[in-house]
Short mmCIF file of C-alpha atoms in Angstrom, two decimals:
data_model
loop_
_atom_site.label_atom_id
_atom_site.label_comp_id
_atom_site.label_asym_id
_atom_site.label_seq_id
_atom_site.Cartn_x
_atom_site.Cartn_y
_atom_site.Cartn_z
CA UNK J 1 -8.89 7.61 -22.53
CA UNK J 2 -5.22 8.85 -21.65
CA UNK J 3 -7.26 12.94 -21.95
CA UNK J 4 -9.88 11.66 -19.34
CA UNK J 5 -10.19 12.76 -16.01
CA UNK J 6 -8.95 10.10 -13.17
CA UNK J 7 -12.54 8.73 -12.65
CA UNK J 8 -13.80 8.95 -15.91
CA UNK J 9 -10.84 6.47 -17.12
CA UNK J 10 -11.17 4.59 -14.31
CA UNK J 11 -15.14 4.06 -13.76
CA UNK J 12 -14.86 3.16 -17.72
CA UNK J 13 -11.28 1.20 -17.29
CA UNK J 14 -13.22 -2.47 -17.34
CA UNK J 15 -14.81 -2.36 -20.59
CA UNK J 16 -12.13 -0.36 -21.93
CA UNK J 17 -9.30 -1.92 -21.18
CA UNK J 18 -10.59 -5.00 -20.84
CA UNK J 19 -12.99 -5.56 -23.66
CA UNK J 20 -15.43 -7.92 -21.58
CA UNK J 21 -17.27 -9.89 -24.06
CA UNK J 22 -21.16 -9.51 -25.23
CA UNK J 23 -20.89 -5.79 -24.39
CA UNK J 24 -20.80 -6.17 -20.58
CA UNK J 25 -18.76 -3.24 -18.46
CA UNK J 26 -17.52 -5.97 -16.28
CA UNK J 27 -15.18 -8.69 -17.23
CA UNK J 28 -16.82 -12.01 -16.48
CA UNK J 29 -15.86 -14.00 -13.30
CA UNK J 30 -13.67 -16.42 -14.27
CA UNK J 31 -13.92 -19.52 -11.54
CA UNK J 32 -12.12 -21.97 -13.72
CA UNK J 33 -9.39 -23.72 -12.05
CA UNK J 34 -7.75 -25.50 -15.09
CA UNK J 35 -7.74 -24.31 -18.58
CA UNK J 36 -8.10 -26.32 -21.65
CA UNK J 37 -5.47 -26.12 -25.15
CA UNK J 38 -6.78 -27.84 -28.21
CA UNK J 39 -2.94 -27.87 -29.31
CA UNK J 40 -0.36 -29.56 -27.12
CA UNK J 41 1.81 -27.26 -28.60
CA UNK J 42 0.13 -23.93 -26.99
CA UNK J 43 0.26 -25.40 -23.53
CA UNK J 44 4.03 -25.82 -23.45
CA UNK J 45 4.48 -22.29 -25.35
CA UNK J 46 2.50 -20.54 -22.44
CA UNK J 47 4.38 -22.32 -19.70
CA UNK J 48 7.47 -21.31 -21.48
CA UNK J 49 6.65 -17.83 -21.70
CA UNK J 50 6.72 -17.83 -25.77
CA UNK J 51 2.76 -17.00 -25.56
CA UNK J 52 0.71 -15.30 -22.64
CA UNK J 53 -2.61 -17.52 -21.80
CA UNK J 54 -3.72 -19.02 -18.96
CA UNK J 55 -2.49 -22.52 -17.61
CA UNK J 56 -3.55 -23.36 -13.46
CA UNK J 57 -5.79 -20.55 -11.29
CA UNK J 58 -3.31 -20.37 -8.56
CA UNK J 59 -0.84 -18.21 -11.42
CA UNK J 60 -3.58 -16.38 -13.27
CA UNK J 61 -7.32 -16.04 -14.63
CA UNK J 62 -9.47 -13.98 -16.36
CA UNK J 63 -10.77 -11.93 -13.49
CA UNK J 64 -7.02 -11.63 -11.75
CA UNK J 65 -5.76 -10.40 -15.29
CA UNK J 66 -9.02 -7.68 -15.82
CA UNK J 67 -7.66 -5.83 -12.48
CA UNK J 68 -3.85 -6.16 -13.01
CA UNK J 69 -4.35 -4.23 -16.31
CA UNK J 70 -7.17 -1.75 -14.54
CA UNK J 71 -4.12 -1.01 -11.84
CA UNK J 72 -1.62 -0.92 -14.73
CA UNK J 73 -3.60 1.42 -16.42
CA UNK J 74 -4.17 3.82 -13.36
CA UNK J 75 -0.36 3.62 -12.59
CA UNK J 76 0.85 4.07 -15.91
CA UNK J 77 3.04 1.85 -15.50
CA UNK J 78 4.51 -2.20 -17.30
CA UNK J 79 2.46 -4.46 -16.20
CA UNK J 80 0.38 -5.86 -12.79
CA UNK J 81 0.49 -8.86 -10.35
CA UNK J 82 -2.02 -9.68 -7.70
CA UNK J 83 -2.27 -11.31 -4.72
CA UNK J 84 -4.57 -12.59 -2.08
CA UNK J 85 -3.52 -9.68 0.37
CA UNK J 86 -1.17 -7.13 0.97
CA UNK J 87 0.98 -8.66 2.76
CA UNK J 88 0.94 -11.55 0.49
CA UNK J 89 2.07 -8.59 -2.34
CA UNK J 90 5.05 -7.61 -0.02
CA UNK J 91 6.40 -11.10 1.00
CA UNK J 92 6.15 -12.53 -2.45
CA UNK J 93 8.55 -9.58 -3.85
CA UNK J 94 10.82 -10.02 -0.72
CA UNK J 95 11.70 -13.31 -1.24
CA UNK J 96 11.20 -13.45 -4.79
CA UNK J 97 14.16 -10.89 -5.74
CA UNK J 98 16.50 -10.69 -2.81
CA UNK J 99 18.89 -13.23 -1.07
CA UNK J 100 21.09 -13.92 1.72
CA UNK J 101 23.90 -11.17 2.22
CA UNK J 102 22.24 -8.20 0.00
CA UNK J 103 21.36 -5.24 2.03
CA UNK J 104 17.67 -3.42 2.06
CA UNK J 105 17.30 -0.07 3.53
CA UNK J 106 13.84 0.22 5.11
CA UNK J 107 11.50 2.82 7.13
CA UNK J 108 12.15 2.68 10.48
CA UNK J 109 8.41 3.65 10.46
CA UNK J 110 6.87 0.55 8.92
CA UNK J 111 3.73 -0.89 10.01
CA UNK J 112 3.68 -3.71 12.47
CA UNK J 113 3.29 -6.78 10.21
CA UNK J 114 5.51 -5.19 7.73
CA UNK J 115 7.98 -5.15 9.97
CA UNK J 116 7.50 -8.49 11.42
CA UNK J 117 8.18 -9.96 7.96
CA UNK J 118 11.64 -7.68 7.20
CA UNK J 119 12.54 -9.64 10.84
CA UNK J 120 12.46 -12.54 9.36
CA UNK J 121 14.07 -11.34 6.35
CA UNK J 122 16.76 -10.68 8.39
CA UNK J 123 16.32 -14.38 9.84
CA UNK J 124 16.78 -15.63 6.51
CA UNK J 125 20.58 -13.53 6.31
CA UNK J 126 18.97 -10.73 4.10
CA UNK J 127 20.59 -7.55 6.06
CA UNK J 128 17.94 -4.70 6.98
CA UNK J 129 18.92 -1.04 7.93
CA UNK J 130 16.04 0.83 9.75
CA UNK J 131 16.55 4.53 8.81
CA UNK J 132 14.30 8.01 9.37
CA UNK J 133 13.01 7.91 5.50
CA UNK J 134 11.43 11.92 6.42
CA UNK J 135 14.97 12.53 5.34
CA UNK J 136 17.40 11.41 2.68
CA UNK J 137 20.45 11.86 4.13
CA UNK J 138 19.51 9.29 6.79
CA UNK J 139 19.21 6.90 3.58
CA UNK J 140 22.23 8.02 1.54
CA UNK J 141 24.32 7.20 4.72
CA UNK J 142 22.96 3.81 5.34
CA UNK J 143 24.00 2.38 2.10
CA UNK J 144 26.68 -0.40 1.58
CA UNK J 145 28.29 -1.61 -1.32
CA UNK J 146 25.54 -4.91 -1.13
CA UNK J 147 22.24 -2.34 -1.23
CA UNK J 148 19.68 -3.42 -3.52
CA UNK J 149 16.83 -1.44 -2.36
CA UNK J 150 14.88 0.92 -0.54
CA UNK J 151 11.16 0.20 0.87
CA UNK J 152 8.85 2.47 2.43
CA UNK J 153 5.33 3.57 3.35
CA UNK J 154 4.52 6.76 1.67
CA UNK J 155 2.61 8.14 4.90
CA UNK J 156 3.45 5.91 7.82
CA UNK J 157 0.63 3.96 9.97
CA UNK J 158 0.02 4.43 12.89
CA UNK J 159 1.92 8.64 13.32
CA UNK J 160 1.86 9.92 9.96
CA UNK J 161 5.64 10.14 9.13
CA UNK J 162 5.97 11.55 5.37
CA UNK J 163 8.84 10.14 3.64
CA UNK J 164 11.10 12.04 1.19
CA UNK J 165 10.08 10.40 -1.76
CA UNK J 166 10.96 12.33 -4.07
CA UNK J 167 14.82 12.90 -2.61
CA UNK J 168 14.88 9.30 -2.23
CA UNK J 169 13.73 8.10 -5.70
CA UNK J 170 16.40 10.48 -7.30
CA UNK J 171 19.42 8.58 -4.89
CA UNK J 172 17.89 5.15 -5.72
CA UNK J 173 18.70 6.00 -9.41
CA UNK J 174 21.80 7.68 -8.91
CA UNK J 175 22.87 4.25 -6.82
CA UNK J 176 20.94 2.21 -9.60
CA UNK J 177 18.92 0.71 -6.55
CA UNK J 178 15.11 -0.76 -6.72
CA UNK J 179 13.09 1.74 -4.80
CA UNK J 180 10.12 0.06 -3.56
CA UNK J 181 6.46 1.92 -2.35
CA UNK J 182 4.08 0.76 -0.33
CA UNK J 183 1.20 3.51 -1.90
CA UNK J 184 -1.71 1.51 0.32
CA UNK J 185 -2.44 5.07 2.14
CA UNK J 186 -2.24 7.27 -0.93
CA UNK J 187 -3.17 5.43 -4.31
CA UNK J 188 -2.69 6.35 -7.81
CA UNK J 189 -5.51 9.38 -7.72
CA UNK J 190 -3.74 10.99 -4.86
CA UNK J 191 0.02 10.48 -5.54
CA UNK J 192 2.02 9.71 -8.55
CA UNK J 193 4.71 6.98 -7.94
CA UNK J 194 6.18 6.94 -11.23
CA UNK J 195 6.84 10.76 -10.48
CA UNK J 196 9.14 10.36 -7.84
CA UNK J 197 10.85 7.61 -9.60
CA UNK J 198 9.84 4.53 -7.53
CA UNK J 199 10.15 0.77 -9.56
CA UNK J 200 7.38 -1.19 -7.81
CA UNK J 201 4.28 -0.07 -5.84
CA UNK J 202 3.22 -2.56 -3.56
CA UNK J 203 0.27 -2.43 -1.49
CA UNK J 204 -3.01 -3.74 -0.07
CA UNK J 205 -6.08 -3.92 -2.50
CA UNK J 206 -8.34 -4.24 0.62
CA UNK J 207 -8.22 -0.68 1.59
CA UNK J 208 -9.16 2.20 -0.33
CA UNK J 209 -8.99 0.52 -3.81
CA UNK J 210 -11.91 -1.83 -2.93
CA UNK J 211 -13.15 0.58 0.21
CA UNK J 212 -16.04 -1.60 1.07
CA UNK J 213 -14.34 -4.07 3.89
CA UNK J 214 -15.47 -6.88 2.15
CA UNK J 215 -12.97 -8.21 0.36
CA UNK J 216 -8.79 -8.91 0.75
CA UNK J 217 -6.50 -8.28 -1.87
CA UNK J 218 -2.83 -7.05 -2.29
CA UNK J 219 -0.96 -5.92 -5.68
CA UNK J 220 2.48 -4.91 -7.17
CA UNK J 221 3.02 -2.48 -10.21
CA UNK J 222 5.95 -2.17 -11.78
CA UNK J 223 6.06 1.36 -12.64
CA UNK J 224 8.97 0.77 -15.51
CA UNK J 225 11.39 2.82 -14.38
CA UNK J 226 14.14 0.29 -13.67
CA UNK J 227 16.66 -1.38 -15.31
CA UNK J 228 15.88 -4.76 -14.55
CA UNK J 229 19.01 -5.48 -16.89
CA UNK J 230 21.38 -4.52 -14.47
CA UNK J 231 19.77 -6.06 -11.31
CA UNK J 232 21.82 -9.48 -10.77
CA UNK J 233 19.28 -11.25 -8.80
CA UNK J 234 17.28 -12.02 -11.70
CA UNK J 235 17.45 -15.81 -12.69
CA UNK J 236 18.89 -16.36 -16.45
CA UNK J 237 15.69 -18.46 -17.04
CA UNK J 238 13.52 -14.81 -16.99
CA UNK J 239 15.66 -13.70 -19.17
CA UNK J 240 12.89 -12.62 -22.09
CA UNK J 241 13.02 -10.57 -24.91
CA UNK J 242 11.00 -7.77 -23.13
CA UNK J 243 13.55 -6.99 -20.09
CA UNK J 244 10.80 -4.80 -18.92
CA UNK J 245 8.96 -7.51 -17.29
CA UNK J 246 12.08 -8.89 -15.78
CA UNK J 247 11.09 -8.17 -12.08
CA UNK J 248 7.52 -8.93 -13.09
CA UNK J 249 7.84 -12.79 -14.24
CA UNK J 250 10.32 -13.50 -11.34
CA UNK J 251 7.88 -12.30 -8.67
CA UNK J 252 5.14 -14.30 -10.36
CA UNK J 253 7.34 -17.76 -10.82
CA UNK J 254 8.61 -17.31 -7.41
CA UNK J 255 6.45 -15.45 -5.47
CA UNK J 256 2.65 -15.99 -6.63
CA UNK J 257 3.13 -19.36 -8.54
CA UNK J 258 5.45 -20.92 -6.18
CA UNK J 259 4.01 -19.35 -2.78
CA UNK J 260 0.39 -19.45 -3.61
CA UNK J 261 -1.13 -16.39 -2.38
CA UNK J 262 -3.17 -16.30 -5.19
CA UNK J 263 -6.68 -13.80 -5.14
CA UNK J 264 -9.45 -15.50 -5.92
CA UNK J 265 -11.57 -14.87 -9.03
CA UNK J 266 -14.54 -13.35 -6.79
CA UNK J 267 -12.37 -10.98 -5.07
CA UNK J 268 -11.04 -9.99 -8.02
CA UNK J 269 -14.37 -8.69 -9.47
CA UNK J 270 -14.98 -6.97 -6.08
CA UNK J 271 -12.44 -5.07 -5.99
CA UNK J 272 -12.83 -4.04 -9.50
CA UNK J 273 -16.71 -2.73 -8.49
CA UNK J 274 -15.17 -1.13 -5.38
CA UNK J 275 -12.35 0.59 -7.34
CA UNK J 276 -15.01 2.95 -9.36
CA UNK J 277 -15.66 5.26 -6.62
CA UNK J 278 -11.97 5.61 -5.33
CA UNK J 279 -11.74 9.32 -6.00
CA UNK J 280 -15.31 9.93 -4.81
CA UNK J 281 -14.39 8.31 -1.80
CA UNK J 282 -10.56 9.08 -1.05
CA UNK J 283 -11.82 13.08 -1.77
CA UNK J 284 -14.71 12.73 1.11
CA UNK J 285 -12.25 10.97 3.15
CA UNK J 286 -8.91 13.87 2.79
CA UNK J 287 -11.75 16.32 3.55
CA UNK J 288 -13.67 14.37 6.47
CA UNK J 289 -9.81 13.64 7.78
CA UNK J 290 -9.09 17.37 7.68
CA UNK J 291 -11.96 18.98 9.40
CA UNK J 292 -11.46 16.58 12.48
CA UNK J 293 -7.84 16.84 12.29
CA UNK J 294 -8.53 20.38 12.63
CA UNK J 295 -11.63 19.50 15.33
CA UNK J 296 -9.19 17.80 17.86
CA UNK J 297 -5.89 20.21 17.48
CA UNK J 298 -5.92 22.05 20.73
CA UNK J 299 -8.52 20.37 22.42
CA UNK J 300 -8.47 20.01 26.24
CA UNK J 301 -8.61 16.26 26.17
CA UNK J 302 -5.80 15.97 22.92
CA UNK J 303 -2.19 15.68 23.79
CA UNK J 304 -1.27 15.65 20.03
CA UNK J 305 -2.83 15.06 16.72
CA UNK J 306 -1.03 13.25 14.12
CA UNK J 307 -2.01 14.51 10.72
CA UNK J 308 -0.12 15.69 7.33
CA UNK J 309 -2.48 18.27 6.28
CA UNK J 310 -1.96 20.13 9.89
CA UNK J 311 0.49 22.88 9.31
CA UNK J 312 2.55 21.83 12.09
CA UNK J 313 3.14 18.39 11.22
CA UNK J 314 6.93 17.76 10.63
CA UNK J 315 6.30 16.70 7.13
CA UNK J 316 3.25 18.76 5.98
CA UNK J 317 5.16 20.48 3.24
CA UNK J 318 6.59 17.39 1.72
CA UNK J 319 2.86 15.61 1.93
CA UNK J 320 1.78 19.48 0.10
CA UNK J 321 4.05 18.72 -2.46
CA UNK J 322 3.65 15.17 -3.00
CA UNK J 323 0.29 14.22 -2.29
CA UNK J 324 -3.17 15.45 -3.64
CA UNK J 325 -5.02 15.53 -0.05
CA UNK J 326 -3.47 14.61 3.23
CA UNK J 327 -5.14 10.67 3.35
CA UNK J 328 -7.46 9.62 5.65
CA UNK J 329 -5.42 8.20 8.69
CA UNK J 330 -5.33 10.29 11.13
CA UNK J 331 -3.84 9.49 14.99
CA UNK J 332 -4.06 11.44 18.39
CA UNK J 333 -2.83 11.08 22.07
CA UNK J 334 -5.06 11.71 24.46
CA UNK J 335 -4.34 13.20 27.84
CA UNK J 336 -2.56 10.97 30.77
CA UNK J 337 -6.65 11.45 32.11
CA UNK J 338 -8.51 9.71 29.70
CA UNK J 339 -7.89 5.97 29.25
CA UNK J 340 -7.95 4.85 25.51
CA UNK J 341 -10.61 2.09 25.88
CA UNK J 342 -12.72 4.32 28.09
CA UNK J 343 -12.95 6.54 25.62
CA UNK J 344 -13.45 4.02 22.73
CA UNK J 345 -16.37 2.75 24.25
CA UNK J 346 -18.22 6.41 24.75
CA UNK J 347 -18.24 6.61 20.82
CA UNK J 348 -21.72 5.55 19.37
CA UNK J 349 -20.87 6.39 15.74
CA UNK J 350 -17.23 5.55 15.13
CA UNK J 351 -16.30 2.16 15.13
CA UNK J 352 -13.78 -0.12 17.01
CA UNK J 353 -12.32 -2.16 14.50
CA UNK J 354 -8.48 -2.76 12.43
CA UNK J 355 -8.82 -1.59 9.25
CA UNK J 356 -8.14 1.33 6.81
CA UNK J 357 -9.83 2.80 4.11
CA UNK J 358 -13.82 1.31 5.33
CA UNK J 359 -16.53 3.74 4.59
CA UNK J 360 -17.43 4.08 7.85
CA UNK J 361 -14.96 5.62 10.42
CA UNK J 362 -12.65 3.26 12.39
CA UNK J 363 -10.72 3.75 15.51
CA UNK J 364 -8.84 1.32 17.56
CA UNK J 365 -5.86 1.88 20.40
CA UNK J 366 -2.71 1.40 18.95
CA UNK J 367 -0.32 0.48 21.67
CA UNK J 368 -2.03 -2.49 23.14
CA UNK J 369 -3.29 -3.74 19.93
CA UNK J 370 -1.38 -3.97 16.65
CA UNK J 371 2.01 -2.62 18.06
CA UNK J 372 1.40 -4.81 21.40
CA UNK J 373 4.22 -7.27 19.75
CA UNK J 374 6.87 -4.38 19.87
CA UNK J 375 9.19 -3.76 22.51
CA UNK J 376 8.08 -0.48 25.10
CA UNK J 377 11.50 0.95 23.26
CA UNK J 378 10.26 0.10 19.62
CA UNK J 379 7.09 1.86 20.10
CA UNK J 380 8.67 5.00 22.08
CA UNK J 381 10.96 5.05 18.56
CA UNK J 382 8.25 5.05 16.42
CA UNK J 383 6.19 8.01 18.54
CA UNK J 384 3.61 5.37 19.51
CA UNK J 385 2.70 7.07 23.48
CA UNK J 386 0.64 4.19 25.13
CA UNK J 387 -2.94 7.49 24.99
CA UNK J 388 -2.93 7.03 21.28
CA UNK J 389 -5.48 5.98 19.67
CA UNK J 390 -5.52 5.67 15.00
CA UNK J 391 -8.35 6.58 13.49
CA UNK J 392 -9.36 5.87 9.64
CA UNK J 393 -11.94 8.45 8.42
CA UNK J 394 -14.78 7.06 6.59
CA UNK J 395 -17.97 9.06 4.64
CA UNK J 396 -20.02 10.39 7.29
CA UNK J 397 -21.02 13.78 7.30
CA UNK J 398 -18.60 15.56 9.05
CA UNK J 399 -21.13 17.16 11.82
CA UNK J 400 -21.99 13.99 12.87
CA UNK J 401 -18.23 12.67 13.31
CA UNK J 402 -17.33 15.70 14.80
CA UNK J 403 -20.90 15.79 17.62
CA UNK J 404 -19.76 12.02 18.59
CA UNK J 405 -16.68 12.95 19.61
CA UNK J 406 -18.35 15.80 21.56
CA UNK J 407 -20.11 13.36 23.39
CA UNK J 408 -17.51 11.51 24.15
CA UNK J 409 -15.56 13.54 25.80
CA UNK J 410 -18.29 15.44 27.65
CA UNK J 411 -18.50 12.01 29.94
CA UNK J 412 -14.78 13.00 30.87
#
């Protein structure tokens, strides 16, 4: 499978890396809650980690196992966890592998809820430096003698920011730091993490792995990179043979077993459908994203356009080099005479809704929606104008995207 092309491995990942029984190309759905051992013996050798199996369905299950090694697989990386949502994903490592008084460097261009959580982070005494990630030096000078890590959105939500990932991944092993990825805008078909270096991926299963907006999810990959050796935070008692999965057991003791933010069985196997046509769709999607990128730059009504794949974006070379297609968020200001919601509500096609990587095209207006919690300041720092208004490109054929905004702003 390793010679395959991306969807050929992965639309044949299930049964092949899997091995579902009776010849299915699905693994089973495994609803079980509790699991039975004929030998006392085996139970206590799986709780302590001397035998893999499964024990209670709030740690693992069939189903939850199938898609950790179908993202493993696609990542190339040590092993899988996942987790109800994305979110769930990011706190669970958080608090699973730092304390008080260690030091995280972070994008000052993190999403909203992301950045609500590193707030309390810093609540907790864990100290957080905000830097520009579009350029390393920002990051080299924010580091301290307590750093333990660097996290980051490879393209940011809502305005696009690129980081230097591949800069950035080289420091983090010079420094011997964890350099953490949220890859939810650009997954394994469009960017290689293990490429630039990065230890863990982290990132929401809901958008364009499952790509149907019917299902949550959230997952971390560890990409085996890191030393987990030399990364004091680990407890002695995850101390295994296979050092590799280090990082992995501690986030699942700590973070998944002990926090609960366990994915259900049934999501599990829906994401795993969804996951098939990730390259079909993430392809339509770069190209869909392009052409109205392209659509909107220098129209009347547009004050800016936020895309990567627009020659004039800041970072457009480093999302060239990093990235294959520019990802399918895409964010614009309109002009000081066109209110936002007035011009939401002329669309017929597109849809007002909060989400990312749907079939269908999505737009909502950013500033009094999910960045409504942040300070005038905050958002003015992050390049969010009050006009703007994100956009994730779905399916559609392109002419009809492109004639509904034509009718939109004809009423203005």
């Amino acid at each position: 499978m390793k010679n395959k092309g991306f969807t050929t491995r992965l639309v044949h990942a299930d049964r092949m890396v899997n091995a579902p029984e009776s010849g299915a190309v699905h693994q089973a759905t495994t609803n079980s809650v509790l699991f039975e051992f004929k030998e006392a013996q085996d139970i206590v050798d799986v709780f302590q980690g001397k035998k893999t199996g499964h024990v209670y369905g709030r740690s693992s299950t069939g189903s939850n196992v199938a898609l950790q090694n179908i993202l493993n697989h696609l990542e190339n990386g040590v092993g899988a966890i996942t987790f109800a949502t994305g979110m769930a994903a990011i706190t669970a490592t958080m608090l699973s592998l730092f304390k008080a008084g260690d030091h995280i460097i972070v994008s000052h261009f993190l999403f909203g809820n992301t950045r609500s959580l590193i707030e309390t982070m810093e609540s907790l005494g864990i100290e957080i430096s905000f830097v520009d990630v579009t350029d390393v030096q920002n990051v080299k000078s924010a580091l301290t003698i307590n750093t333990k890590a660097v996290y980051l959105e490879t393209i940011a939500n809502p305005v696009t920011q690129v980081a230097d990932l591949r800069a950035i991944g080289q420091l983090c092993q010079a420094e011997n730091i964890l350099f953490l990825v949220d890859n939810t805008m650009t997954p394994a078909n469009m960017f290689d993490a293990k490429s630039v270096l990065a230890s863990l991926t982290i990132g929401s299963l809901t958008k364009y792995i499952a790509g149907h907006g019917n299902v949550l999810g959230g997952a971390v990959v560890d990409t085996g990179v890191f030393d987990w050796e030399s990364f004091e935070n680990i407890l002695p008692i995850y101390h295994g043979d296979d050092i590799a999965q280090w990082g992995l057991t501690q986030i699942k003791k700590r973070g998944l077993r002990d926090m609960g933010g366990t994915l259900s069985p049934t999501s599990a196997h829906a994401i795993s459908v969804g996951l098939e046509t990730l390259a079909l769709r993430t392809d339509k999607t770069c190209e869909n994203a392009m052409r109205l990128a392209s659509y909107l730059h220098g129209h009347e009504h547009v004050a800016a356009v936020y895309y990567p794949g627009l020659a004039d974006h800041p970072q457009h070379f480093l999302a060239r080099e990093h990235f294959k297609g520019y990802g399918g968020i895409l964010s614009f200001d309109l002009t000081d005479d066109i209110d936002p919601i007035d011009f939401l509500n002329a669309l017929d096609l597109v849809i007002c809704a909060t989400h990312l990587g749907d079939t269908r095209t999505l737009a909502l207006p950013v500033a009094s929606t999910i960045y409504f919690e942040c300070t005038a300041e905050q958002r003015q720092q992050m390049n969010v104008s009050d006009n703007m208004i994100r956009m994730s490109i779905g399916i559609e054929d392109i002419d009809d995207l492109v004639s509904d905004f034509e009718q939109a702003f004809a009423q203005f």
